[in-house]
Tab-separated table of C-alpha atoms in Angstrom:
chain	number	residue	atom	x	y	z
A	10	UNK	CA	78.938	69.522	16.704
A	11	UNK	CA	77.955	72.859	17.326
A	12	UNK	CA	73.807	73.553	16.582
A	13	UNK	CA	72.986	74.914	13.018
A	14	UNK	CA	70.161	77.189	11.984
A	15	UNK	CA	68.631	76.437	8.988
A	16	UNK	CA	67.682	79.728	7.524
A	17	UNK	CA	66.389	78.869	3.887
A	18	UNK	CA	67.406	82.206	2.462
A	19	UNK	CA	70.905	81.703	3.824
A	20	UNK	CA	71.366	78.446	3.230
A	21	UNK	CA	70.495	78.183	-0.146
A	22	UNK	CA	73.320	80.785	-1.240
A	23	UNK	CA	76.110	78.487	0.760
A	24	UNK	CA	78.591	77.179	-1.545
A	25	UNK	CA	79.186	74.334	0.883
A	26	UNK	CA	76.383	73.061	3.097
A	27	UNK	CA	76.945	72.322	7.080
A	28	UNK	CA	78.030	69.040	7.929
A	29	UNK	CA	74.804	68.244	9.643
A	30	UNK	CA	73.268	68.198	6.233
A	31	UNK	CA	75.798	65.575	4.838
A	32	UNK	CA	74.252	62.179	4.285
A	33	UNK	CA	76.339	59.183	4.259
A	34	UNK	CA	77.862	58.395	0.881
A	35	UNK	CA	75.547	55.248	0.262
A	36	UNK	CA	72.117	57.172	0.954
A	37	UNK	CA	73.192	60.005	-1.164
A	38	UNK	CA	71.646	60.716	-4.524
A	39	UNK	CA	73.335	60.028	-8.066
A	40	UNK	CA	75.772	63.437	-8.537
A	41	UNK	CA	74.233	65.210	-11.275
A	42	UNK	CA	70.739	63.789	-10.613
A	43	UNK	CA	71.043	61.197	-13.229
A	44	UNK	CA	70.872	57.386	-13.542
A	45	UNK	CA	67.302	57.193	-11.455
A	46	UNK	CA	64.433	55.763	-13.937
A	47	UNK	CA	61.046	56.998	-14.010
A	48	UNK	CA	58.781	54.464	-12.039
A	49	UNK	CA	55.912	53.027	-13.974
A	50	UNK	CA	52.380	54.015	-11.826
A	51	UNK	CA	49.002	53.040	-11.947
A	52	UNK	CA	46.667	55.637	-12.327
A	53	UNK	CA	43.129	55.588	-10.913
A	54	UNK	CA	40.268	57.545	-12.257
A	55	UNK	CA	38.413	58.007	-8.968
A	56	UNK	CA	34.840	59.560	-10.849
A	57	UNK	CA	34.966	56.528	-12.778
A	58	UNK	CA	35.466	54.200	-10.011
A	59	UNK	CA	32.982	55.858	-7.835
A	60	UNK	CA	30.145	56.209	-10.596
A	61	UNK	CA	31.066	52.531	-12.364
A	62	UNK	CA	32.179	50.561	-9.585
A	63	UNK	CA	34.821	48.138	-8.955
A	64	UNK	CA	35.522	47.303	-12.789
A	65	UNK	CA	36.636	50.833	-13.177
A	66	UNK	CA	39.876	49.915	-11.425
A	67	UNK	CA	43.163	49.649	-13.575
A	68	UNK	CA	45.077	46.384	-13.767
A	69	UNK	CA	47.967	46.435	-11.570
A	70	UNK	CA	46.621	48.230	-8.712
A	71	UNK	CA	45.983	45.420	-6.160
A	72	UNK	CA	49.854	44.326	-7.009
A	73	UNK	CA	51.324	47.817	-6.523
A	74	UNK	CA	49.295	48.149	-3.045
A	75	UNK	CA	50.993	44.908	-2.110
A	76	UNK	CA	54.413	45.426	-3.732
A	77	UNK	CA	55.225	49.090	-2.748
A	78	UNK	CA	52.146	50.771	-1.774
A	79	UNK	CA	52.096	53.697	-4.288
A	80	UNK	CA	49.747	54.636	-6.977
A	81	UNK	CA	47.963	58.027	-8.277
A	82	UNK	CA	44.626	59.476	-8.716
A	83	UNK	CA	43.085	61.577	-10.838
A	84	UNK	CA	39.267	62.547	-11.776
A	85	UNK	CA	39.491	63.466	-7.942
A	86	UNK	CA	37.246	66.748	-8.512
A	87	UNK	CA	39.763	68.896	-6.337
A	88	UNK	CA	39.447	72.397	-8.471
A	89	UNK	CA	42.862	73.364	-10.185
A	90	UNK	CA	42.190	77.201	-8.760
A	91	UNK	CA	42.404	75.794	-5.026
A	92	UNK	CA	45.340	73.883	-5.836
A	93	UNK	CA	46.801	76.649	-7.574
A	94	UNK	CA	46.011	79.363	-4.483
A	95	UNK	CA	47.352	76.886	-1.910
A	96	UNK	CA	50.837	76.693	-3.610
A	97	UNK	CA	50.553	80.831	-4.004
A	98	UNK	CA	50.083	80.744	-0.269
A	99	UNK	CA	52.838	78.541	0.452
A	100	UNK	CA	55.042	80.607	-1.190
A	101	UNK	CA	53.394	83.659	0.399
A	102	UNK	CA	54.337	82.128	3.756
A	103	UNK	CA	57.840	80.702	2.996
A	104	UNK	CA	59.246	84.376	1.565
A	105	UNK	CA	58.560	85.579	5.254
A	106	UNK	CA	61.439	86.423	7.578
A	107	UNK	CA	62.802	83.294	9.705
A	108	UNK	CA	61.596	85.131	12.702
A	109	UNK	CA	58.308	85.504	11.253
A	110	UNK	CA	57.843	82.120	10.462
A	111	UNK	CA	59.093	80.581	13.862
A	112	UNK	CA	56.265	82.440	15.579
A	113	UNK	CA	54.493	79.128	14.628
A	114	UNK	CA	57.270	76.996	15.963
A	115	UNK	CA	56.960	73.406	17.115
A	116	UNK	CA	57.083	72.717	20.580
A	117	UNK	CA	59.240	69.491	21.385
A	118	UNK	CA	57.129	66.459	21.406
A	119	UNK	CA	54.541	67.704	19.063
A	120	UNK	CA	53.924	66.986	15.374
A	121	UNK	CA	51.968	70.565	14.681
A	122	UNK	CA	54.074	73.782	13.652
A	123	UNK	CA	56.407	75.244	11.702
A	124	UNK	CA	60.098	73.395	11.647
A	125	UNK	CA	63.414	74.921	9.762
A	126	UNK	CA	64.797	71.350	9.129
A	127	UNK	CA	65.048	69.141	12.601
A	128	UNK	CA	67.657	71.250	13.687
A	129	UNK	CA	66.286	71.391	17.545
A	130	UNK	CA	65.818	67.965	17.261
A	131	UNK	CA	68.626	65.915	15.552
A	132	UNK	CA	72.370	66.707	14.850
A	133	UNK	CA	73.082	64.581	11.875
A	134	UNK	CA	71.325	63.767	8.438
A	135	UNK	CA	69.194	66.503	8.394
A	136	UNK	CA	66.673	67.015	5.675
A	137	UNK	CA	67.238	70.392	3.506
A	138	UNK	CA	63.637	71.660	4.114
A	139	UNK	CA	61.316	73.511	5.727
A	140	UNK	CA	57.697	72.331	6.939
A	141	UNK	CA	54.433	73.806	8.283
A	142	UNK	CA	52.167	71.418	9.975
A	143	UNK	CA	48.929	71.788	11.151
A	144	UNK	CA	46.081	69.631	12.889
A	145	UNK	CA	42.723	68.724	10.438
A	146	UNK	CA	40.327	67.526	12.823
A	147	UNK	CA	37.581	65.807	10.980
A	148	UNK	CA	33.965	65.402	10.961
A	149	UNK	CA	32.483	62.326	13.601
A	150	UNK	CA	30.664	61.150	10.799
A	151	UNK	CA	32.028	60.014	7.057
A	152	UNK	CA	30.389	61.671	4.699
A	153	UNK	CA	28.681	59.491	1.650
A	154	UNK	CA	31.386	59.183	-1.441
A	155	UNK	CA	32.365	62.120	-3.322
A	156	UNK	CA	30.701	64.636	-1.096
A	157	UNK	CA	32.391	67.343	0.641
A	158	UNK	CA	32.835	67.553	4.073
A	159	UNK	CA	34.236	69.553	7.071
A	160	UNK	CA	37.487	69.275	8.486
A	161	UNK	CA	36.653	70.290	11.937
A	162	UNK	CA	34.777	73.589	10.874
A	163	UNK	CA	36.985	76.402	11.217
A	164	UNK	CA	39.773	74.813	13.227
A	165	UNK	CA	42.196	75.519	10.531
A	166	UNK	CA	41.304	79.485	9.838
A	167	UNK	CA	41.140	79.800	13.620
A	168	UNK	CA	44.789	78.327	13.860
A	169	UNK	CA	46.351	80.448	11.267
A	170	UNK	CA	45.049	83.726	12.809
A	171	UNK	CA	45.780	82.720	16.171
A	172	UNK	CA	49.134	81.744	15.811
A	173	UNK	CA	50.339	84.259	13.052
A	174	UNK	CA	48.146	87.020	13.213
A	175	UNK	CA	45.142	88.352	11.319
A	176	UNK	CA	47.484	88.768	8.182
A	177	UNK	CA	47.210	85.127	7.530
A	178	UNK	CA	43.164	84.955	7.600
A	179	UNK	CA	43.459	84.380	3.853
A	180	UNK	CA	45.694	81.991	4.016
A	181	UNK	CA	43.873	80.332	6.756
A	182	UNK	CA	40.854	80.095	5.018
A	183	UNK	CA	42.416	78.598	1.566
A	184	UNK	CA	43.925	75.787	4.082
A	185	UNK	CA	40.841	75.202	5.473
A	186	UNK	CA	38.976	74.795	1.900
A	187	UNK	CA	41.786	72.670	1.169
A	188	UNK	CA	41.773	70.127	3.965
A	189	UNK	CA	38.038	70.123	3.447
A	190	UNK	CA	38.312	68.866	-0.046
A	191	UNK	CA	41.576	66.441	1.041
A	192	UNK	CA	39.704	64.777	3.863
A	193	UNK	CA	36.365	64.261	1.242
A	194	UNK	CA	39.308	62.743	-1.481
A	195	UNK	CA	41.325	60.538	1.035
A	196	UNK	CA	37.866	58.765	2.537
A	197	UNK	CA	36.731	58.083	-1.336
A	198	UNK	CA	40.275	56.639	-1.678
A	199	UNK	CA	39.881	54.183	1.021
A	200	UNK	CA	36.814	52.674	-1.052
A	201	UNK	CA	39.354	52.003	-3.914
A	202	UNK	CA	41.967	50.603	-1.424
A	203	UNK	CA	38.751	47.942	0.187
A	204	UNK	CA	38.005	46.906	-3.253
A	205	UNK	CA	41.578	46.029	-3.899
A	206	UNK	CA	41.633	44.078	-0.477
A	207	UNK	CA	38.342	42.341	-2.011
A	208	UNK	CA	36.087	43.946	0.483
A	209	UNK	CA	32.496	43.188	-0.043
A	210	UNK	CA	31.268	46.339	1.156
A	211	UNK	CA	33.759	49.225	-0.507
A	212	UNK	CA	32.774	51.494	2.539
A	213	UNK	CA	34.054	49.069	4.939
A	214	UNK	CA	37.175	51.339	6.085
A	215	UNK	CA	35.285	55.020	5.791
A	216	UNK	CA	34.095	54.558	9.500
A	217	UNK	CA	37.560	53.802	11.152
A	218	UNK	CA	38.617	57.469	9.882
A	219	UNK	CA	35.467	59.245	10.886
A	220	UNK	CA	36.410	61.954	13.405
A	221	UNK	CA	40.202	61.560	12.714
A	222	UNK	CA	43.034	63.450	13.732
A	223	UNK	CA	44.835	64.251	10.148
A	224	UNK	CA	47.431	66.637	9.309
A	225	UNK	CA	48.325	68.902	6.248
A	226	UNK	CA	51.945	69.483	5.888
A	227	UNK	CA	53.303	72.339	3.594
A	228	UNK	CA	56.734	71.498	2.205
A	229	UNK	CA	59.415	73.609	0.862
A	230	UNK	CA	62.866	72.454	-0.370
A	231	UNK	CA	65.000	75.349	-0.972
A	232	UNK	CA	67.876	75.368	-4.087
A	233	UNK	CA	70.833	73.352	-2.787
A	234	UNK	CA	74.699	74.162	-3.995
A	235	UNK	CA	75.457	70.656	-3.194
A	236	UNK	CA	72.394	68.431	-4.094
A	237	UNK	CA	74.187	65.448	-4.151
A	238	UNK	CA	75.286	65.466	-0.590
A	239	UNK	CA	71.881	65.859	0.802
A	240	UNK	CA	68.608	65.045	1.025
A	241	UNK	CA	65.275	66.700	1.055
A	242	UNK	CA	63.617	64.057	3.018
A	243	UNK	CA	65.405	60.778	3.794
A	244	UNK	CA	64.246	57.282	2.925
A	245	UNK	CA	61.185	56.491	5.176
A	246	UNK	CA	57.478	55.137	5.462
A	247	UNK	CA	55.041	57.672	6.645
A	248	UNK	CA	53.885	56.443	9.850
A	249	UNK	CA	50.445	57.783	9.012
A	250	UNK	CA	47.469	55.418	7.125
A	251	UNK	CA	47.120	57.360	3.757
A	252	UNK	CA	49.202	60.247	2.460
A	253	UNK	CA	47.750	62.338	-0.693
A	254	UNK	CA	50.452	64.393	-2.243
A	255	UNK	CA	50.220	67.388	-4.510
A	256	UNK	CA	53.780	68.088	-6.066
A	257	UNK	CA	54.782	71.135	-8.151
A	258	UNK	CA	56.546	70.794	-11.583
A	259	UNK	CA	60.407	70.571	-10.249
A	260	UNK	CA	59.734	66.825	-8.973
A	261	UNK	CA	62.111	65.245	-6.564
A	262	UNK	CA	59.714	62.304	-5.044
A	263	UNK	CA	61.860	58.916	-5.367
A	264	UNK	CA	59.953	55.390	-4.583
A	265	UNK	CA	61.880	52.298	-3.784
A	266	UNK	CA	60.634	49.755	-6.303
A	267	UNK	CA	60.325	46.136	-4.847
A	268	UNK	CA	61.629	44.904	-8.199
A	269	UNK	CA	64.681	45.495	-9.833
A	270	UNK	CA	66.916	45.180	-6.944
A	271	UNK	CA	64.909	47.741	-4.813
A	272	UNK	CA	66.346	50.433	-7.018
A	273	UNK	CA	64.820	54.336	-6.408
A	274	UNK	CA	62.706	55.345	-9.064
A	275	UNK	CA	61.549	59.146	-10.068
A	276	UNK	CA	57.980	59.768	-9.876
A	277	UNK	CA	57.457	62.496	-12.614
A	278	UNK	CA	54.877	65.402	-11.619
A	279	UNK	CA	51.453	65.436	-12.958
A	280	UNK	CA	49.730	68.598	-12.206
A	281	UNK	CA	46.099	66.653	-12.683
A	282	UNK	CA	47.303	64.291	-10.299
A	283	UNK	CA	47.095	63.458	-6.515
A	284	UNK	CA	50.066	61.063	-5.295
A	285	UNK	CA	48.698	58.125	-2.730
A	286	UNK	CA	51.151	56.950	-0.353
A	287	UNK	CA	50.093	54.032	2.323
A	288	UNK	CA	51.546	54.333	5.249
A	289	UNK	CA	52.449	52.230	8.748
A	290	UNK	CA	49.495	52.559	10.239
A	291	UNK	CA	47.029	51.299	7.041
A	292	UNK	CA	49.556	48.776	6.359
A	293	UNK	CA	48.580	47.397	10.033
A	294	UNK	CA	45.318	47.855	9.454
A	295	UNK	CA	45.240	45.736	6.737
A	296	UNK	CA	47.183	43.041	8.682
A	297	UNK	CA	50.208	43.660	6.151
A	298	UNK	CA	48.081	42.643	2.947
A	299	UNK	CA	49.091	46.189	1.712
A	300	UNK	CA	52.721	47.821	1.572
A	301	UNK	CA	53.699	50.810	3.305
A	302	UNK	CA	55.418	52.945	0.629
A	303	UNK	CA	59.123	53.543	1.012
A	304	UNK	CA	60.157	57.131	-0.046
A	305	UNK	CA	62.570	60.106	-0.383
A	306	UNK	CA	62.854	63.460	-1.564
A	307	UNK	CA	65.716	64.946	-3.286
A	308	UNK	CA	66.664	68.458	-3.864
A	309	UNK	CA	67.470	70.560	-6.790
A	310	UNK	CA	70.170	72.536	-7.293
A	311	UNK	CA	68.549	75.562	-9.593
A	312	UNK	CA	65.038	75.401	-7.864
A	313	UNK	CA	63.007	75.533	-4.885
A	314	UNK	CA	60.793	72.402	-4.777
A	315	UNK	CA	57.309	72.738	-2.873
A	316	UNK	CA	54.514	70.085	-2.266
A	317	UNK	CA	51.090	69.907	-0.269
A	318	UNK	CA	50.606	66.794	1.607
A	319	UNK	CA	47.849	65.748	3.209
A	320	UNK	CA	48.112	62.714	6.044
A	321	UNK	CA	44.859	60.430	6.824
A	322	UNK	CA	44.959	59.460	10.408
A	323	UNK	CA	42.098	58.007	12.648
A	324	UNK	CA	40.944	59.246	16.071
A	325	UNK	CA	43.951	59.424	18.361
A	326	UNK	CA	42.240	56.646	20.507
A	327	UNK	CA	40.856	54.323	17.643
A	328	UNK	CA	42.634	50.793	18.084
A	329	UNK	CA	44.086	49.734	14.730
A	330	UNK	CA	42.995	46.333	14.100
A	331	UNK	CA	42.118	44.613	10.920
A	332	UNK	CA	38.340	44.374	10.149
A	333	UNK	CA	36.410	41.365	11.012
A	334	UNK	CA	36.493	40.562	7.139
A	335	UNK	CA	40.151	40.521	6.303
A	336	UNK	CA	40.605	38.698	9.512
A	337	UNK	CA	38.293	35.911	8.666
A	338	UNK	CA	39.348	35.765	5.230
A	339	UNK	CA	43.284	35.377	5.530
A	340	UNK	CA	43.658	31.838	6.085
A	341	UNK	CA	47.457	32.594	6.253
A	342	UNK	CA	49.958	33.235	8.969
A	343	UNK	CA	49.332	34.820	12.573
A	344	UNK	CA	48.506	38.649	12.603
A	345	UNK	CA	51.804	40.451	12.205
A	346	UNK	CA	50.810	43.665	14.222
A	347	UNK	CA	49.359	43.743	17.977
A	348	UNK	CA	46.393	46.151	18.286
A	349	UNK	CA	47.876	49.533	19.032
A	350	UNK	CA	46.176	53.026	19.391
A	351	UNK	CA	47.329	56.083	16.568
A	352	UNK	CA	47.895	58.058	19.906
A	353	UNK	CA	50.844	55.609	21.161
A	354	UNK	CA	52.317	55.071	17.550
A	355	UNK	CA	52.316	59.209	16.645
A	356	UNK	CA	53.876	59.569	20.296
A	357	UNK	CA	56.489	56.658	19.843
A	358	UNK	CA	57.516	58.735	16.560
A	359	UNK	CA	57.718	62.116	18.281
A	360	UNK	CA	59.224	61.064	21.507
A	361	UNK	CA	61.433	57.588	21.046
A	362	UNK	CA	62.418	57.150	17.131
A	363	UNK	CA	62.781	59.131	14.082
A	364	UNK	CA	60.868	58.144	11.076
A	365	UNK	CA	62.658	55.756	8.647
A	366	UNK	CA	62.349	52.504	6.662
A	367	UNK	CA	61.870	50.454	9.606
A	368	UNK	CA	59.440	52.514	12.082
A	369	UNK	CA	56.684	49.964	12.071
A	370	UNK	CA	59.008	47.328	13.122
A	371	UNK	CA	60.563	49.073	15.778
A	372	UNK	CA	57.163	49.972	17.242
A	373	UNK	CA	56.258	46.654	17.280
A	374	UNK	CA	59.206	45.770	19.015
A	375	UNK	CA	58.815	48.545	21.657
A	376	UNK	CA	54.868	47.423	22.075
A	377	UNK	CA	56.428	44.137	22.671
A	378	UNK	CA	59.254	45.330	25.388
A	379	UNK	CA	56.426	46.790	27.421
A	380	UNK	CA	55.340	50.288	25.839
A	381	UNK	CA	57.825	52.591	27.303
A	382	UNK	CA	60.858	50.924	28.482
A	383	UNK	CA	62.735	52.344	25.700
A	384	UNK	CA	63.096	56.032	26.837
A	385	UNK	CA	66.456	56.706	24.405
A	386	UNK	CA	65.559	58.303	21.525
A	387	UNK	CA	66.667	56.742	18.505
C-alpha cells in the first residue's frame, strides 16, 4: 500500500478517507456517534484532600482505581487563564502549514517531536490526528504537596526556540509554565493514589518520580467526513505512569468500563477538571493493585478536537518495583511483573511494539524471552 501524507488541512475536506485510516469493523465507533453511554466518574477535590487528609476521598475511588484506572480531579489550583492560553497556542501551532510543523518532526525511534498521524511508522489502522510531544524533565527532588516546581528549568522554552525558531518563544514560555504546573499536580495526585493503596505515608510515591522523564503532548484531531470509519486514537493503555488530560468542549474520550460487558463509555468534558488515567508503569509499580486505563478517542464530523496531555514518568533508569510496604502487605499471589526500568519499557514501545491494550503483557513476555530476541515490530 502506498505511503500517505496526513496533511490535516487537506484531509478534513476529503469525502472518502484513505484506506490506511479505515479501522476494522469490530473496532470502529458507532455510526452517527450514538450508542455510547456516559460514564459515572469519581471526582476528587484535590484541595480538600491535601488540606483535610484521606477522609476527603470520594466513595468508590479505590474501587475505580482497581477496576478501570480512571478518575477526575478538581480543586487542582491550575489557573484557567493558563489552560486557555495553552489551547490558544495549540491552535496557533496546528494552523501552521505542514512544512513548518515538520521542522519539529519526530525522528525514528524517538518519542518526542511532531507527528502527522503515524504515517512514517505504520501502514494500517492509522490514527486521525496530529501530535506534538516534548520532554519535561523534572526536578531532582520532589517538592512538598501543593508547591510549584520547575520542569527542567527552561528546557521546554529552549526546545521551542531551538527547533521552531524565535517566533515560537512565547509558545515555549507558555508550555514551560504549563508543564511546571502539571508536574506539581501529578505529584500531588500520587498522594491520592497512595491513600487508595492504604499506604501509611501519603508521600511514599512522590520520591519515585523525582527528576522524572515526563512528557507533554498536544493532540489535534481534525474534523473527518467519515468519522464512523476511523479513530483518533485506537484502544490502548498508556505505557507511562500517570496521564493528566484536559479535553476541550468537543469531547471524544471514551473509557472501557470493566463492568457491563466491557462497553465503551463516553467521558463528558469538564472545563474545571483534569482526567487522570493510570498507566502501565504505575500499574506495575502497585504490583497490579491499580488497573491501567483502557481508552480510545473518537473524532467528530463537524469540529476539530484538541486535548492537552501530560505523562508523568520516573527517571529513565529508575527501577520499577512496588514499594516494600505494598510487597509486605500483599499476602497474595507472586508478583505479576518483573523489575524493569522506564528506559527499557519506553524503548520497547518505540522499537518493538505498537502500544495497544496488551502492551505491558507483551513487554513482560519480551523480558522473559531475553530482552531483545524479538526484533520484529508488531
